[in-house]
Structure formats: C-alpha cells, structure tokens
Coordinates of C-alpha atoms and ligand atoms in Angstrom, one line a residue:
M1 CA 0.0 0.0 0.0
I2 CA 1.2 3.5 -0.8
R3 CA 1.0 6.5 1.6
E4 CA 1.7 9.8 0.1
F5 CA 2.7 13.1 1.8
Q6 CA 3.1 16.5 0.2
H7 CA 5.3 19.2 1.8
I8 CA 6.3 17.1 4.7
S9 CA 8.7 17.9 7.5
L10 CA 11.8 15.6 7.6
R11 CA 12.7 16.4 11.2
G12 CA 11.5 13.0 12.5
R13 CA 12.8 11.2 9.5
N14 CA 16.5 11.9 9.8
S15 CA 18.7 10.9 12.7
F16 CA 20.4 14.3 12.8
G17 CA 17.0 15.7 13.6
V18 CA 17.5 18.7 11.3
E19 CA 14.4 20.6 10.2
Q20 CA 14.1 20.5 6.4
W21 CA 11.0 19.8 4.2
A22 CA 10.4 17.5 1.2
A23 CA 8.1 18.4 -1.6
R24 CA 6.8 14.9 -1.7
L25 CA 7.3 11.7 0.2
V26 CA 5.8 8.3 -0.6
E27 CA 5.9 5.3 1.7
F28 CA 5.8 2.0 -0.3
E29 CA 5.6 -1.7 0.6
N30 CA 6.5 -3.7 -2.5
T31 CA 7.5 -3.7 -6.2
D32 CA 3.9 -3.3 -7.3
D33 CA 3.7 0.0 -5.3
L34 CA 7.0 1.1 -7.0
R35 CA 5.6 0.3 -10.4
T36 CA 2.5 2.4 -9.7
I37 CA 4.7 5.3 -8.5
F38 CA 7.1 5.2 -11.4
A39 CA 4.5 4.3 -14.1
A40 CA 3.3 7.9 -13.9
G41 CA 6.8 8.9 -15.3
L42 CA 10.2 9.4 -13.8
P43 CA 10.3 12.4 -11.5
E44 CA 13.0 14.9 -12.2
R45 CA 14.5 14.3 -8.8
W46 CA 14.0 11.4 -6.5
M47 CA 15.8 9.3 -3.9
V48 CA 15.3 6.7 -1.2
L49 CA 15.0 8.0 2.3
S50 CA 15.1 4.9 4.5
G51 CA 15.8 5.3 8.2
G52 CA 17.5 8.6 7.5
N53 CA 20.5 7.5 9.6
N54 CA 23.2 8.3 7.1
V55 CA 22.0 11.5 5.6
L56 CA 22.4 15.2 6.3
F57 CA 19.8 17.5 4.8
T58 CA 21.3 21.0 4.3
C59 CA 18.3 22.3 2.4
D60 CA 14.7 21.4 1.5
Y61 CA 14.3 18.4 -0.9
E62 CA 12.4 19.6 -4.0
G63 CA 11.7 16.1 -5.3
L64 CA 10.3 12.7 -4.4
L65 CA 11.5 10.7 -1.4
L66 CA 10.7 7.0 -1.3
T67 CA 10.5 5.2 2.1
P68 CA 10.2 1.4 2.4
V69 CA 7.9 0.4 5.1
S70 CA 7.5 -3.4 4.8
Q71 CA 9.3 -5.1 7.7
R72 CA 8.8 -8.7 6.9
I73 CA 11.6 -11.1 7.9
E74 CA 11.1 -14.7 6.8
L75 CA 12.9 -18.1 6.6
L76 CA 13.8 -19.2 3.1
A77 CA 15.7 -22.4 3.7
D78 CA 17.2 -24.4 6.6
D79 CA 19.4 -27.5 6.1
G80 CA 20.1 -27.8 9.8
E81 CA 23.4 -25.8 9.6
T82 CA 23.0 -23.1 7.0
V83 CA 19.9 -21.0 7.2
R84 CA 18.8 -18.6 4.5
I85 CA 16.5 -15.7 5.4
H86 CA 14.9 -12.8 3.7
A87 CA 14.3 -9.3 5.1
D88 CA 12.2 -6.6 3.4
A89 CA 14.0 -3.2 3.0
G90 CA 11.9 -1.6 5.7
A91 CA 12.8 -4.0 8.5
E92 CA 14.8 -2.4 11.2
W93 CA 18.4 -3.7 11.0
D94 CA 18.6 -4.3 14.7
D95 CA 15.2 -6.2 14.7
L96 CA 16.8 -8.5 12.1
V97 CA 19.9 -9.1 14.3
E98 CA 17.6 -9.8 17.3
W99 CA 15.4 -12.2 15.1
A100 CA 18.6 -14.1 14.1
V101 CA 20.0 -14.2 17.7
C102 CA 16.7 -15.4 19.1
R103 CA 16.8 -18.4 16.7
G104 CA 20.4 -19.3 17.5
L105 CA 21.7 -18.1 14.1
W106 CA 25.2 -16.8 13.8
G107 CA 26.4 -14.1 11.5
L108 CA 24.9 -10.7 12.4
E109 CA 25.6 -10.4 16.1
N110 CA 28.6 -8.2 15.8
L111 CA 26.4 -5.8 13.8
S112 CA 24.0 -5.3 16.7
L113 CA 22.4 -1.9 17.4
I114 CA 23.5 -0.3 14.1
P115 CA 20.7 2.2 13.4
G116 CA 19.0 1.9 10.0
K117 CA 16.9 -0.4 7.9
A118 CA 17.8 -3.7 6.2
G119 CA 17.5 -2.2 2.7
A120 CA 20.1 0.4 3.5
A121 CA 22.6 -2.1 4.8
P122 CA 24.1 -3.2 1.5
V123 CA 24.4 0.4 0.1
Q124 CA 27.3 1.4 2.3
N125 CA 28.0 -2.2 3.4
I126 CA 27.5 -1.4 7.1
G127 CA 30.2 -2.7 9.4
A128 CA 31.4 -2.9 12.9
Y129 CA 33.5 -5.0 15.3
G130 CA 35.3 -6.9 12.5
C131 CA 32.2 -7.7 10.5
E132 CA 30.4 -6.3 7.5
A133 CA 26.9 -6.8 6.2
A134 CA 28.6 -8.2 3.1
D135 CA 29.8 -11.2 5.1
A136 CA 26.1 -12.4 5.5
I137 CA 24.3 -10.9 2.5
E138 CA 23.8 -13.4 -0.3
R139 CA 21.6 -11.5 -2.6
V140 CA 20.0 -8.0 -3.0
H141 CA 16.6 -7.5 -4.5
F142 CA 15.8 -4.2 -6.2
F143 CA 13.5 -2.4 -8.5
R144 CA 15.0 -0.7 -11.6
V145 CA 13.2 2.5 -12.3
A146 CA 14.0 2.9 -16.0
T147 CA 12.5 -0.5 -16.9
L148 CA 10.0 -0.9 -14.0
T149 CA 11.5 -4.4 -13.5
E150 CA 12.4 -6.4 -10.4
E151 CA 16.0 -7.7 -10.4
T152 CA 18.5 -9.3 -8.1
L153 CA 22.3 -9.2 -7.7
D154 CA 24.3 -11.9 -6.0
A155 CA 26.7 -10.6 -3.4
G156 CA 29.7 -11.2 -5.7
Q157 CA 28.2 -8.7 -8.2
C158 CA 27.5 -6.0 -5.5
G159 CA 31.1 -4.6 -5.5
F160 CA 31.2 -4.7 -1.7
G161 CA 34.2 -3.1 0.0
Y162 CA 34.8 -1.0 3.1
R163 CA 31.7 1.2 3.2
E164 CA 31.3 0.6 -0.6
S165 CA 29.0 -1.1 -3.0
V166 CA 27.7 -0.8 -6.6
F167 CA 24.6 0.9 -5.1
K168 CA 26.7 4.0 -4.3
H169 CA 28.1 4.1 -7.8
A170 CA 26.8 2.5 -11.1
L171 CA 23.4 1.8 -9.7
K172 CA 23.0 5.1 -7.7
G173 CA 19.8 6.8 -8.7
Q174 CA 18.8 3.8 -10.9
V175 CA 17.3 1.4 -8.4
V176 CA 15.3 1.0 -5.2
I177 CA 16.3 -1.8 -2.9
T178 CA 13.3 -3.9 -1.9
G179 CA 14.9 -6.6 0.2
I180 CA 18.0 -8.7 1.1
D181 CA 18.6 -12.4 1.4
L182 CA 21.1 -13.5 4.1
C183 CA 23.0 -16.7 4.9
L184 CA 23.4 -17.5 8.6
H185 CA 24.8 -20.4 10.5
R186 CA 23.9 -22.7 13.4
T187 CA 27.5 -23.7 14.2
P188 CA 29.0 -21.0 16.5
R189 CA 31.4 -18.8 14.6
P190 CA 32.3 -16.1 17.1
R191 CA 34.3 -13.2 15.8
L192 CA 36.1 -11.7 18.8
G193 CA 39.2 -10.1 17.3
Y194 CA 38.0 -6.5 17.5
G195 CA 38.3 -4.3 20.5
D196 CA 36.7 -5.3 23.7
V197 CA 34.1 -7.7 22.4
E198 CA 35.7 -10.8 23.9
R199 CA 36.3 -9.2 27.3
E200 CA 32.7 -7.8 27.4
A201 CA 31.2 -11.2 26.4
A202 CA 33.3 -13.0 29.0
A203 CA 32.1 -10.5 31.6
R204 CA 28.6 -11.6 30.7
G205 CA 29.4 -15.3 31.4
G206 CA 31.1 -16.5 28.2
V207 CA 31.1 -16.4 24.5
T208 CA 27.5 -17.2 23.5
L209 CA 25.6 -15.6 20.7
R210 CA 23.4 -13.7 23.1
N211 CA 26.4 -12.5 25.1
I212 CA 28.2 -11.2 22.0
R213 CA 25.1 -9.3 21.0
E214 CA 24.8 -7.8 24.5
A215 CA 28.6 -7.0 24.6
V216 CA 28.4 -5.2 21.3
C217 CA 25.3 -3.3 22.4
A218 CA 27.0 -2.3 25.6
I219 CA 30.2 -1.1 23.8
R220 CA 28.1 0.9 21.3
R221 CA 25.9 2.5 24.0
A222 CA 29.1 3.5 26.0
K223 CA 30.7 5.2 22.9
L224 CA 28.0 6.3 20.6
P225 CA 25.2 8.9 21.2
D226 CA 21.7 7.6 21.0
P227 CA 20.1 9.4 18.0
A228 CA 16.7 9.4 19.8
V229 CA 18.4 11.7 22.4
T230 CA 21.2 13.5 20.5
G231 CA 20.9 14.0 16.8
N232 CA 23.8 12.3 14.9
A233 CA 24.4 9.9 12.0
G234 CA 27.0 7.6 13.5
S235 CA 30.4 7.9 12.0
F236 CA 30.3 11.2 10.0
F237 CA 33.7 10.4 8.4
K238 CA 35.1 7.2 6.8
N239 CA 38.4 5.9 8.0
P240 CA 40.9 7.0 5.4
V241 CA 42.9 4.4 3.4
V242 CA 46.4 5.8 2.6
E243 CA 49.5 4.7 0.7
A244 CA 52.0 2.7 2.9
A245 CA 54.5 5.6 2.6
V246 CA 52.1 8.0 4.2
A247 CA 51.4 5.6 7.0
E248 CA 55.1 5.1 7.6
R249 CA 55.8 8.9 7.7
L250 CA 53.0 9.3 10.2
L251 CA 54.1 6.3 12.3
R252 CA 57.6 7.8 12.7
E253 CA 56.0 10.8 14.3
Y254 CA 53.1 9.1 16.1
P255 CA 54.2 5.5 16.9
D256 CA 51.0 4.9 18.8
M257 CA 48.8 5.7 15.8
P258 CA 46.2 2.9 15.1
H259 CA 46.6 1.5 11.6
Y260 CA 45.2 -1.6 9.9
P261 CA 46.2 -3.4 6.7
A262 CA 44.0 -2.6 3.7
P263 CA 43.8 -4.2 0.2
G264 CA 46.5 -3.4 -2.3
G265 CA 49.3 -2.9 0.4
R266 CA 47.6 0.3 1.6
V267 CA 46.9 1.2 5.2
K268 CA 43.6 2.1 6.9
L269 CA 43.9 4.8 9.6
A270 CA 41.4 5.7 12.3
A271 CA 39.7 9.0 11.5
G272 CA 38.5 9.1 15.1
W273 CA 42.0 9.0 16.3
L274 CA 43.2 11.7 13.8
I275 CA 40.3 14.0 14.9
D276 CA 41.0 13.3 18.5
R277 CA 44.7 14.0 18.2
A278 CA 44.0 17.2 16.3
G279 CA 42.4 18.3 19.6
L280 CA 38.8 18.3 18.4
K281 CA 37.2 15.6 20.5
G282 CA 34.4 17.2 22.5
H283 CA 34.9 20.5 20.5
R284 CA 31.7 22.5 20.3
A285 CA 30.7 25.2 17.8
G286 CA 27.3 26.7 18.7
R287 CA 24.6 24.1 18.3
V288 CA 26.9 21.4 16.9
G289 CA 29.9 19.5 18.2
V290 CA 32.3 16.6 17.9
H291 CA 31.1 13.8 20.2
D292 CA 33.1 13.6 23.4
R293 CA 33.4 9.8 23.5
Q294 CA 33.9 9.1 19.8
A295 CA 35.5 11.8 17.6
L296 CA 34.1 10.3 14.4
V297 CA 30.6 11.4 15.3
L298 CA 29.3 14.9 14.9
V299 CA 26.3 15.8 17.0
N300 CA 23.4 18.2 16.9
L301 CA 23.3 19.6 20.3
G302 CA 19.8 20.9 19.7
G303 CA 18.1 22.8 16.9
A304 CA 21.1 22.9 14.6
S305 CA 20.7 23.2 10.8
G306 CA 22.4 21.0 8.3
A307 CA 24.5 24.0 7.3
E308 CA 25.9 24.3 10.8
V309 CA 26.9 20.6 10.8
I310 CA 28.6 21.0 7.4
A311 CA 30.6 24.0 8.6
L312 CA 31.9 22.0 11.5
A313 CA 32.7 19.0 9.3
R314 CA 34.7 21.2 6.9
N315 CA 36.6 22.6 9.8
V316 CA 37.4 19.1 11.1
Q317 CA 38.6 18.0 7.7
E318 CA 40.8 21.1 7.4
R319 CA 42.3 20.6 10.9
V320 CA 43.1 17.0 10.1
R321 CA 44.6 17.9 6.8
E322 CA 46.8 20.6 8.3
R323 CA 48.0 18.4 11.2
F324 CA 48.5 15.1 9.4
G325 CA 48.3 15.8 5.7
V326 CA 45.5 13.2 5.4
E327 CA 42.1 13.8 3.7
I328 CA 39.1 12.4 5.6
D329 CA 36.0 11.9 3.5
T330 CA 32.4 12.0 4.8
E331 CA 30.6 8.8 5.2
V332 CA 27.2 10.6 5.5
N333 CA 25.4 11.6 2.4
I334 CA 25.1 15.3 2.2
L335 CA 22.1 16.8 0.4
Ligands
EPU1 N1 40.0 6.5 18.5 C1 40.5 7.5 19.3 N2 39.7 8.6 19.6 C2 38.4 8.6 19.2 C3 37.9 7.5 18.4 C4 38.7 6.5 18.1 O1 41.7 7.6 19.6 O2 37.7 9.6 19.5 C5 40.9 5.4 18.3 C6 40.5 4.1 19.1 O3 41.1 4.1 20.3 C7 40.9 3.0 18.2 C8 40.8 3.5 16.8 O4 40.7 5.0 16.9 O5 42.3 2.7 18.4 C9 39.5 3.0 16.1 O6 38.4 3.4 16.9 P1 37.1 2.4 17.0 O7 37.6 1.0 17.3 O8 36.2 3.0 18.0 O9 36.5 2.4 15.6 P2 36.3 3.5 14.5 O10 37.3 3.2 13.4 O11 36.4 4.8 15.2 C10 34.6 2.0 13.1 C11 33.3 2.3 12.4 C12 32.2 2.3 13.4 C13 32.1 1.0 14.1 C14 33.5 0.8 14.9 C15 33.6 -0.5 15.6 C16 33.9 3.6 10.5 C17 33.9 4.9 9.8 N3 33.4 3.5 11.7 O12 34.9 3.2 13.9 O13 31.0 2.4 12.6 O14 31.1 1.0 15.1 O15 34.6 0.8 13.9 O16 33.8 -1.5 14.7 O17 34.5 2.6 9.9 C18 29.4 3.9 11.8 O18 29.7 3.6 10.6 O19 28.4 4.8 11.9 C19 30.0 3.4 12.9 C20 29.8 3.8 14.2

C-alpha cells in the first residue's frame, strides 16, 4: 500500500534531527507499489529515504522521497546448519539481528544496534567490530526505475568493499532496494578479534551468541550517542585508506597511531584518532559538536541546521589535513 505526503517535515525522518522539508514523500511496501509510483513517469529528482541514519539535509528536498515500510523477515531455507533468510527493505536492521540471535543463528551479532533499515545495509555495506553486512548478505533485490523491473544481484556482483557497493556508484539513482537475502549459520562462529568484544562477552558469562550481542550493544551504548536523544548519523567520516609511505611517515612521528592493513598494500587509519589527536574531540561550535566519546561522530546539540553541521565537518577536515596531511571523506550523504 502507498501512503503519500506533500510538503512534509523531515525532522522525525533523519537521525540528525534537522528541520528540512520535502516536496513529496511516498511510503511503499513492495514492487507493485513502486511500479505504480514510477509508471506515472520518472520524477525529475528522487531518492530513497530509508531510516535517515546516514544523511544530512542542508536544504529542503524539492523532489520525491521514497521510504520502504514493509518489515517482513522470513525463513527461506534451513538445512540444519546453513539458514537462509529474507528481510524486506523496511525491516529495522537491529530487529533483524535480534530475530537471528533469538533463533540461534550466527552471522549478524557483531552488527548489533547499528541504526537503520535492512534495505540500506548493502548500500554502504555497514560494518562494525570486525564484520560487515557483506559477510552475510547473499543477494540484494531491487526495482529498476528505468524499466520498472524487479531484479536481483548476488553478493559477488555487488562490489562490496569498506563502506562501498555498486549501489553507491553504477546503480546510484537507478534502483530502489526492496529486500535482502542473508546466509546465517547454526554452528557457532564467534568473531572476537576486535576491541573489547571478547572481554565484554566473558564478563557476561562467556562467548555465547546472546552475550556477544549484549557485549556489542554495551560497547556501542558507551561510545556512541543515541540518535533518539542527541541528533547524529554515527560515523560522520570514513576511516581514510592511505598509501603505505604516508602511514610510515605518520608512524615515525606518532608511533601509537592505530593502523590496519587494507587491500593493495595500503593502510587504513582511524579517522576518530586523527580528529581526537587534532584536539577536536568534544569540541563545540554553537549548536553542533564533535562527540566527546567518539570523535568520528558529529552531534546536533539541539536545533542545529544541516549547514551548521557541514561547517563543523569542513573545519574538522581542514584541521586533520593541516596536522597530518590526510584527507578524511564524509561517510554521511550530504544533500
Ligand atoms: N579513537 C580515538 N579517539 C576517538 C575515536 C577512536 O583515539 O575519538 C581510536 C580508538 O582508540 C581505536 C581507533 O581509533 O584505536 C579506532 O576506533 P574504534 O575502534 O572506535 O572504531 P572506529 O574506526 O572509530 C569504526 C566504524 C564504526 C564502528 C566501529 C567499531 C567507520 C567509519 N566507523 O569506527 O561504525 O562502530 O569501527 O567496529 O568505519 C558507523 O559507521 O556509523 C560506525 C559507528
């Protein structure tokens, strides 16, 4: 079923909580709805606004926003070890993680409490605590607006990388994701290599599926602001991937700098550490600030506009560039 809104406030539909307006917003459930919407002709400007957790509106949106609302999660196949499931694009990501954990299915637990909907997960290949959505996603279902057809891509065709996929590039503005299929497992496969996950799980009585989920939730709650309380979009910046020579130069000066191997002999640095070391953690500028427990996150301290957030972001990028000679790109989509 379609629900259509004209001239609608986006304040409750973006996790930064900025007040901007959209000319038109349509909530849809399925491919038939999308066919109805696009059969009337391709709007000049349109995009998907899912949970609004990775977007910053800096002005009103003079086009059509499409929001998936179907939240169905269902079992596709179960051979006793490998379990295949489907989630509609509008399912809350964390509901999906809880659904899997309740059924003893391994694969999503490290991605607990990531805000957003299932349909958005493959777009930037959400990741945390040593896992990425791409590790579990088997297939992505989408609607192609030019042909009004339903199509699928297998994971291998999705161009997944660190916060990357084909949906941010070749298919951007071409398709609407309607659902994802995931492959989960009954045999325990704990991934504990990252940060405090193992220690936090042990503190809860041992490495069980439920304890890993609880551990990740506790770590996130301790570090990241709750968007229901303080407007934010999680990591505002991506961790930069630099040439080995750049990392070596920086490590000579800052031997304690966190760094991780990346594909092609390159090195991933921690943007949060760079911002922190540039002296900006907890920095405030009027109604916006750099979160005081995780410098990757910019926060709306109350009533801020998108333009104020952008001004702070540019300042942060400049200070990191000046201090370290490293560019940090935004993870959040700026409109
Ligand atoms: N660090 C600091 N100061 C800070 C933040 C981080 O010194 O203010 C240091 C940490 O001590 C650590 C390193 O930087 O040595 C990396 O920090 P952390 O492990 O917290 O992870 P991150 O690289 O800052 C990434 C993701 C997060 C995800 C965590 C945990 C990106 C852009 N962000 O953050 O994802 O939760 O790893 O896996 O890759 C998100 O995308 O919205 C998000 C929160």
